[in-house]
Amino acid sequence: MKTHDIELQRIKAIRHDKGLIELSVDALVQPRPAKDERITSTLSLAVDDARTLILLLKQQVTELDKLNPRSRRSGRC
């Protein structure tokens, strides 16, 4: 498995389609030598970008939940 350092530089858009949430981002991706087999790729982002990402993901999940019948929404947080 190849490992990478991924630096999120900008969140451009987020949307959902058929149960899949898709993010459009500007990111710097650089290969990293695997020193330990347990270590995988790393995503780095600024605190402000992390907060934005969380808010956008919550919005998308809420919109997806609205598409499900009420009986399928029960029990979700």
Coordinates of N, CA and C in Angstrom, one line a residue:
M1 N 0.8 -1.2 0.0 CA 0.0 0.0 0.0 C 0.9 1.2 0.0
K2 N 0.6 2.2 -0.9 CA 1.3 3.4 -0.9 C 0.7 4.4 0.2
T3 N 1.6 5.1 0.8 CA 1.1 6.1 1.8 C 1.4 7.5 1.2
H4 N 0.6 8.5 1.6 CA 0.7 9.8 1.2 C 0.5 10.8 2.3
D5 N 1.1 12.0 2.1 CA 0.7 13.1 3.0 C -0.2 14.0 2.1
I6 N -1.4 14.3 2.6 CA -2.4 15.1 1.9 C -2.7 16.3 2.7
E7 N -2.4 17.5 2.1 CA -2.6 18.7 2.8 C -3.8 19.4 2.1
L8 N -4.9 19.5 2.8 CA -6.1 20.2 2.3 C -5.9 21.7 2.3
Q9 N -6.0 22.3 1.1 CA -5.7 23.7 1.0 C -7.0 24.5 0.9
R10 N -8.0 23.9 0.3 CA -9.3 24.7 0.1 C -10.4 23.7 -0.2
I11 N -11.6 23.9 0.5 CA -12.8 23.1 0.2 C -13.6 23.9 -0.8
K12 N -13.8 23.3 -2.0 CA -14.5 24.0 -3.0 C -16.0 23.8 -3.0
A13 N -16.4 22.5 -2.9 CA -17.8 22.2 -2.9 C -18.0 20.8 -2.2
I14 N -19.2 20.6 -1.8 CA -19.6 19.3 -1.3 C -21.0 19.0 -1.7
R15 N -21.3 17.8 -2.2 CA -22.6 17.4 -2.6 C -22.8 15.9 -2.4
H16 N -24.0 15.5 -2.4 CA -24.3 14.1 -2.3 C -25.1 13.6 -3.5
D17 N -24.9 12.3 -3.8 CA -25.6 11.7 -5.0 C -25.6 10.2 -4.7
K18 N -26.8 9.7 -4.6 CA -27.0 8.2 -4.5 C -26.3 7.7 -3.3
G19 N -26.4 8.4 -2.2 CA -25.8 7.8 -0.9 C -24.3 8.1 -0.8
L20 N -23.7 8.8 -1.7 CA -22.2 9.0 -1.7 C -22.0 10.5 -1.5
I21 N -21.2 10.9 -0.5 CA -20.9 12.4 -0.3 C -19.6 12.6 -1.1
E22 N -19.6 13.6 -1.9 CA -18.4 13.9 -2.8 C -17.9 15.3 -2.4
L23 N -16.6 15.4 -2.1 CA -16.0 16.7 -1.8 C -15.1 17.1 -3.0
S24 N -15.2 18.4 -3.4 CA -14.3 19.0 -4.3 C -13.3 19.8 -3.5
V25 N -12.0 19.5 -3.6 CA -11.0 20.2 -2.8 C -9.8 20.5 -3.6
D26 N -9.1 21.5 -3.2 CA -7.7 21.7 -3.6 C -6.8 21.1 -2.6
A27 N -5.9 20.2 -3.0 CA -5.1 19.5 -2.0 C -3.7 19.3 -2.6
L28 N -2.7 19.3 -1.7 CA -1.4 18.9 -2.1 C -1.1 17.5 -1.6
V29 N -0.8 16.6 -2.6 CA -0.7 15.2 -2.3 C 0.8 14.8 -2.6
Q30 N 1.5 14.3 -1.6 CA 2.9 13.9 -1.8 C 3.1 12.5 -1.3
P31 N 3.7 11.6 -2.1 CA 4.0 10.3 -1.6 C 4.9 10.3 -0.3
R32 N 4.7 9.4 0.6 CA 5.5 9.3 1.8 C 6.0 7.8 1.9
P33 N 7.3 7.6 2.2 CA 7.7 6.2 2.4 C 7.1 5.6 3.6
A34 N 6.6 4.4 3.5 CA 6.0 3.7 4.6 C 7.0 3.2 5.6
K35 N 7.1 3.8 6.7 CA 8.1 3.4 7.7 C 7.6 2.2 8.6
D36 N 6.2 2.2 8.7 CA 5.6 1.2 9.6 C 4.3 0.8 8.8
E37 N 4.1 -0.5 8.7 CA 3.0 -1.0 7.9 C 1.6 -0.6 8.5
R38 N 1.6 -0.2 9.8 CA 0.3 0.2 10.4 C -0.1 1.6 10.0
I39 N 0.9 2.4 9.6 CA 0.7 3.8 9.3 C 0.1 3.9 7.9
T40 N -1.0 4.7 7.7 CA -1.5 4.9 6.4 C -1.4 6.4 6.0
S41 N -2.0 6.8 5.0 CA -1.9 8.2 4.6 C -2.5 9.1 5.6
T42 N -1.9 10.3 5.6 CA -2.3 11.4 6.6 C -2.9 12.5 5.9
L43 N -4.1 13.0 6.4 CA -4.7 14.2 6.0 C -4.5 15.3 6.9
S44 N -3.9 16.4 6.5 CA -3.7 17.6 7.3 C -4.6 18.8 6.8
L45 N -5.2 19.4 7.8 CA -6.0 20.6 7.4 C -6.0 21.6 8.6
A46 N -6.2 22.9 8.3 CA -6.2 23.9 9.3 C -7.5 23.8 10.1
V47 N -7.5 24.3 11.3 CA -8.6 24.2 12.2 C -9.9 24.8 11.6
D48 N -9.7 26.0 11.0 CA -10.9 26.6 10.3 C -11.5 25.7 9.2
D49 N -10.6 25.1 8.4 CA -11.0 24.2 7.4 C -11.7 22.9 8.0
A50 N -11.2 22.5 9.1 CA -11.8 21.3 9.8 C -13.2 21.7 10.2
R51 N -13.4 22.8 10.8 CA -14.7 23.3 11.3 C -15.7 23.4 10.1
T52 N -15.2 24.0 9.0 CA -16.0 24.1 7.8 C -16.4 22.7 7.3
L53 N -15.5 21.8 7.2 CA -15.8 20.5 6.7 C -16.8 19.8 7.6
I54 N -16.7 19.9 8.9 CA -17.7 19.3 9.8 C -19.1 19.9 9.6
L55 N -19.2 21.2 9.4 CA -20.5 21.8 9.2 C -21.1 21.4 7.9
L56 N -20.3 21.3 6.8 CA -20.7 20.9 5.5 C -21.2 19.5 5.5
L57 N -20.4 18.6 6.2 CA -20.8 17.2 6.3 C -22.1 17.0 7.0
K58 N -22.3 17.8 8.1 CA -23.5 17.7 8.9 C -24.7 18.1 8.0
Q59 N -24.5 19.2 7.2 CA -25.6 19.6 6.3 C -25.9 18.5 5.3
Q60 N -24.9 17.9 4.7 CA -25.2 16.9 3.7 C -25.9 15.6 4.3
V61 N -25.5 15.2 5.5 CA -26.1 14.1 6.1 C -27.5 14.4 6.5
T62 N -27.8 15.6 6.9 CA -29.2 16.0 7.2 C -30.0 16.0 6.0
E63 N -29.5 16.4 4.9 CA -30.3 16.4 3.6 C -30.5 14.9 3.2
L64 N -29.5 14.1 3.4 CA -29.7 12.7 3.0 C -30.8 12.0 3.9
D65 N -30.8 12.4 5.2 CA -31.7 11.8 6.1 C -33.2 12.2 5.7
K66 N -33.3 13.4 5.2 CA -34.7 13.9 4.8 C -35.2 13.0 3.7
L67 N -34.3 12.4 2.9 CA -34.8 11.6 1.8 C -35.3 10.2 2.2
N68 N -34.9 9.8 3.4 CA -35.3 8.5 3.9 C -36.6 8.6 4.6
P69 N -37.4 7.5 4.5 CA -38.7 7.5 5.2 C -38.5 7.6 6.7
R70 N -39.4 8.1 7.5 CA -39.3 8.3 8.9 C -38.9 7.1 9.6
S71 N -39.4 5.9 9.3 CA -39.0 4.7 10.0 C -37.5 4.4 9.9
R72 N -36.9 4.8 8.8 CA -35.4 4.6 8.7 C -34.6 5.6 9.4
R73 N -35.2 6.7 9.8 CA -34.5 7.8 10.5 C -34.4 7.6 12.0
S74 N -35.3 6.8 12.5 CA -35.3 6.6 14.0 C -34.0 6.0 14.5
G75 N -33.6 6.5 15.6 CA -32.3 5.9 16.2 C -31.1 6.7 15.7
R76 N -31.2 7.6 14.8 CA -30.0 8.3 14.4 C -29.8 9.5 15.3
C77 N -28.5 9.9 15.5 CA -28.2 11.0 16.4 C -28.3 12.3 15.6

